[in-house]
CSV table of C-alpha atoms in Angstrom, one decimal:
chain,number,residue,atom,x,y,z
Q,24,LEU,CA,52.6,48.0,-102.6
Q,25,LYS,CA,50.7,50.6,-101.1
Q,26,ARG,CA,48.1,48.2,-100.7
Q,27,SER,CA,50.4,45.7,-99.3
Q,28,SER,CA,51.8,48.3,-97.0
Q,29,GLU,CA,48.3,49.2,-95.9
Q,30,GLU,CA,47.5,45.7,-95.5
Q,31,LEU,CA,50.6,45.3,-93.6
Q,32,GLU,CA,49.8,48.3,-91.5
Q,33,GLN,CA,46.4,47.0,-91.0
Q,34,ARG,CA,47.8,43.7,-90.0
Q,35,MET,CA,50.2,45.4,-87.7
Q,36,ARG,CA,47.4,47.4,-86.1
Q,37,LYS,CA,45.4,44.3,-85.8
Q,38,LEU,CA,48.4,42.6,-84.3
Q,39,GLU,CA,49.0,45.4,-82.0
Q,40,GLU,CA,45.3,45.5,-81.1
Q,41,HIS,CA,45.4,41.8,-80.7
Q,42,GLU,CA,48.6,42.1,-78.6
Q,43,LEU,CA,47.0,44.9,-76.5
Q,44,ARG,CA,43.9,42.8,-76.1
Q,45,THR,CA,46.0,39.8,-75.2
Q,46,GLU,CA,48.1,41.8,-72.8
Q,47,SER,CA,44.9,43.2,-71.4
Q,48,GLU,CA,43.5,39.8,-71.1
Q,49,VAL,CA,46.8,38.5,-69.6
Q,50,SER,CA,46.8,41.4,-67.3
Q,51,THR,CA,43.2,40.8,-66.3
Q,52,ARG,CA,43.9,37.2,-66.1
Q,53,SER,CA,47.0,37.8,-64.1
Q,54,GLU,CA,45.0,40.1,-61.7
Q,55,GLU,CA,42.3,37.5,-61.6
Q,56,LEU,CA,45.0,34.9,-60.8
Q,57,ASP,CA,46.5,37.1,-58.2
Q,58,LEU,CA,43.1,37.7,-56.7
Q,59,GLN,CA,42.4,34.0,-56.8
Q,60,GLU,CA,45.8,33.3,-55.3
Q,61,ARG,CA,45.1,35.8,-52.5
Q,62,GLN,CA,41.6,34.4,-52.0
Q,63,MET,CA,43.1,30.9,-52.0
Q,64,ARG,CA,45.7,32.0,-49.4
Q,65,GLN,CA,43.0,33.7,-47.4
Q,66,GLU,CA,40.9,30.6,-47.8
Q,67,ALA,CA,43.8,28.4,-46.8
Q,68,GLU,CA,44.4,30.7,-43.7
Q,69,ARG,CA,40.7,30.6,-42.9
Q,70,LEU,CA,40.7,26.8,-43.4
Q,71,LYS,CA,43.8,26.5,-41.1
Q,72,VAL,CA,42.0,28.6,-38.5
Q,73,VAL,CA,38.8,26.5,-38.9
Q,74,HIS,CA,40.9,23.4,-38.8
Q,75,ASN,CA,42.6,24.6,-35.6
Q,76,GLN,CA,39.1,25.5,-34.2
Q,77,ILE,CA,37.8,22.1,-35.2
Q,78,GLU,CA,40.8,20.4,-33.7
Q,79,MET,CA,40.4,22.4,-30.5
Q,80,ALA,CA,36.6,21.6,-30.5
Q,81,ARG,CA,37.4,17.9,-31.1
Q,82,GLN,CA,39.9,17.9,-28.2
Q,83,ASN,CA,37.3,19.8,-26.0
Q,84,ALA,CA,34.6,17.3,-27.1
Q,85,SER,CA,36.9,14.4,-26.4
Q,86,ARG,CA,37.7,15.8,-22.9
Q,87,LYS,CA,34.0,16.5,-22.3
Q,88,LEU,CA,33.1,13.0,-23.6
Q,89,ARG,CA,35.7,11.5,-21.2
Q,90,GLU,CA,34.3,13.7,-18.4
Q,91,THR,CA,30.8,12.7,-19.3
Q,92,GLU,CA,31.7,9.0,-19.5
Q,93,MET,CA,33.3,9.3,-16.0
Q,94,MET,CA,30.2,11.1,-14.7
Q,95,VAL,CA,27.9,8.5,-16.3
Q,96,ALA,CA,30.1,5.7,-14.9
Q,97,ASN,CA,30.0,7.4,-11.5
Q,98,GLU,CA,26.2,8.0,-11.8
Q,99,ARG,CA,25.8,4.4,-12.9
Q,100,ARG,CA,27.6,3.2,-9.8
Q,101,CYS,CA,25.5,5.5,-7.6
Q,102,LEU,CA,22.4,4.3,-9.3
Q,103,MET,CA,23.4,0.7,-8.8
Q,104,GLN,CA,24.0,1.4,-5.2
Q,105,ASP,CA,20.6,3.2,-5.0
Q,106,ILE,CA,19.0,0.2,-6.7
Q,107,GLU,CA,20.6,-2.2,-4.2
Q,108,VAL,CA,19.4,0.0,-1.3
Q,109,PHE,CA,16.0,0.2,-2.9
Q,110,GLU,CA,15.8,-3.5,-3.4
Q,111,GLU,CA,16.8,-4.1,0.2
Q,112,LYS,CA,14.2,-1.6,1.3
Q,113,ARG,CA,11.7,-3.3,-1.0
Q,114,ARG,CA,12.5,-6.7,0.5
Q,115,LEU,CA,12.2,-5.3,4.0
Q,116,PHE,CA,9.0,-3.5,3.1
Q,117,ALA,CA,7.6,-6.8,1.6
Q,118,ALA,CA,8.6,-8.6,4.8
Q,119,GLU,CA,6.9,-5.9,6.9
Q,120,VAL,CA,3.8,-6.1,4.7
Q,121,GLU,CA,3.7,-9.9,5.0
Q,122,LYS,CA,4.2,-9.5,8.8
Q,123,VAL,CA,1.5,-6.9,9.0
Q,124,ASP,CA,-0.8,-9.1,6.9
Q,125,GLY,CA,-0.1,-12.1,9.2
Q,126,GLU,CA,-0.8,-9.9,12.2
Q,127,ARG,CA,-4.0,-8.6,10.5
Q,128,ARG,CA,-5.1,-12.1,9.9
Q,129,MET,CA,-4.4,-13.1,13.5
Q,130,VAL,CA,-6.2,-10.0,14.8
Q,131,GLN,CA,-9.1,-10.8,12.4
Q,132,GLU,CA,-9.2,-14.4,13.7
Q,133,GLU,CA,-9.0,-13.2,17.3
Q,134,ARG,CA,-11.7,-10.7,16.6
Q,135,GLN,CA,-13.9,-13.4,15.1
Q,136,ALA,CA,-13.1,-15.7,18.0
Q,137,PHE,CA,-13.9,-12.8,20.4
Q,138,GLU,CA,-17.2,-12.1,18.6
Q,139,THR,CA,-18.0,-15.8,18.7
Q,140,GLU,CA,-17.1,-15.8,22.4
Q,141,ILE,CA,-19.3,-12.7,23.0
Q,142,LYS,CA,-22.2,-14.5,21.2
Q,143,ASN,CA,-21.5,-17.6,23.3
Q,144,VAL,CA,-21.3,-15.5,26.5
Q,145,GLY,CA,-24.5,-13.7,25.5
Q,146,ALA,CA,-26.2,-17.0,24.8
Q,147,MET,CA,-24.9,-18.3,28.1
Q,148,ALA,CA,-26.0,-15.1,29.9
Q,149,SER,CA,-29.5,-15.6,28.3
Q,150,GLU,CA,-29.4,-19.2,29.4
Q,151,VAL,CA,-28.3,-18.2,32.9
Q,152,GLN,CA,-31.0,-15.5,33.1
Q,153,ARG,CA,-33.6,-18.0,31.9
Q,154,ARG,CA,-32.4,-20.6,34.4
Q,155,SER,CA,-32.2,-17.9,37.1
Q,156,LEU,CA,-35.9,-17.1,36.4
Q,157,GLU,CA,-36.7,-20.8,36.4
Q,158,LEU,CA,-34.8,-21.2,39.7
Q,159,LYS,CA,-36.6,-18.1,41.2
Q,160,GLN,CA,-39.9,-19.6,40.1
Q,161,LEU,CA,-38.9,-23.0,41.6
Q,162,HIS,CA,-37.7,-21.2,44.7
Q,163,ASP,CA,-41.0,-19.2,44.9
Q,164,GLN,CA,-42.9,-22.5,44.4
Q,165,ALA,CA,-40.7,-24.2,47.0
Q,166,GLU,CA,-41.3,-21.4,49.5
Q,167,GLU,CA,-45.0,-21.6,48.6
Q,168,ALA,CA,-44.9,-25.4,49.1
Q,169,HIS,CA,-42.9,-25.0,52.3
Q,170,ARG,CA,-45.5,-22.5,53.6
Q,171,GLU,CA,-48.3,-24.9,52.5
Q,172,LEU,CA,-46.5,-27.7,54.2
Q,173,GLN,CA,-46.0,-25.6,57.4
Q,174,ARG,CA,-49.7,-24.7,57.3
Q,175,LEU,CA,-50.6,-28.4,56.7
Q,176,ARG,CA,-48.3,-29.4,59.6
Q,177,GLU,CA,-49.9,-26.9,61.8
Q,178,GLN,CA,-53.3,-28.0,60.7
Q,179,LEU,CA,-52.3,-31.6,61.1
Q,180,SER,CA,-50.9,-30.8,64.6
Q,181,GLU,CA,-54.1,-29.0,65.4
Q,182,GLU,CA,-56.1,-31.9,64.1
Q,183,ARG,CA,-54.0,-34.3,66.0
Q,184,SER,CA,-54.3,-32.2,69.1
Q,185,ALA,CA,-58.0,-32.1,68.5
Q,186,GLN,CA,-58.1,-35.8,67.8
Q,187,GLY,CA,-55.9,-36.4,70.9
Q,188,SER,CA,-58.4,-34.3,73.0
Q,189,GLU,CA,-61.2,-36.1,71.3
Q,190,LEU,CA,-59.5,-39.4,71.9
Q,191,GLU,CA,-58.9,-38.5,75.5
Q,192,LYS,CA,-62.6,-37.5,75.7
Q,193,LEU,CA,-63.5,-40.8,74.1
Q,194,LYS,CA,-61.2,-42.8,76.4
Q,195,THR,CA,-62.6,-40.9,79.3
Q,196,MET,CA,-66.1,-41.6,78.0
Q,197,GLN,CA,-65.2,-45.2,77.4
Q,198,THR,CA,-63.8,-45.5,80.8
Q,199,LEU,CA,-67.0,-43.9,82.2
Q,200,ILE,CA,-69.1,-46.1,80.1
Q,201,GLU,CA,-67.0,-49.1,81.2
Q,202,GLN,CA,-67.5,-48.0,84.7
Q,203,GLN,CA,-71.1,-47.5,84.2
Q,204,ARG,CA,-71.4,-50.9,82.6
Q,205,LEU,CA,-69.6,-52.4,85.4
Q,206,GLN,CA,-71.8,-50.7,87.8
Q,207,LEU,CA,-74.8,-51.8,85.8
Q,208,LEU,CA,-73.5,-55.3,85.8
Q,209,ASN,CA,-72.7,-55.1,89.4
Q,210,THR,CA,-76.1,-53.9,90.1
Q,211,GLU,CA,-77.8,-56.5,88.3
């Protein structure tokens, strides 16, 4: 019995130890659960705050997205207007370039025509100068011929005058000879 009682006591001690351990474990477990519960509540609060922050950020992002979309739409409209203005200016510029090219071609053609005309005028001037020299030579030759003709006329006039005098002398001589012949005939 003693042994049984010791065993019983031992068992009781073991049971008490086991109970103490179990209580200790339960207490530890309870503290752990309380701690976990507090951590979970804190985490839930933190998640709620984060959720609110996320919701606020989402709303801000949505608002900014709408504002950005409006700005992009407005910028797109402005850009389209700028593109239309640019296209109009490009068309006007192309028309101006074409006009300037046409004018440049006309100026080039006129320049070539002018240069050709200058060459023609130069050739004509050379021809006029050559003909002028020829005319001067002809004029000089004509003057020379005129002087020669004048000289020949004077010479001819002198010769005629001399011939006339000679003829007069001869006529006078003939008349004298005729008279002398007549006298001779009469005297015979």
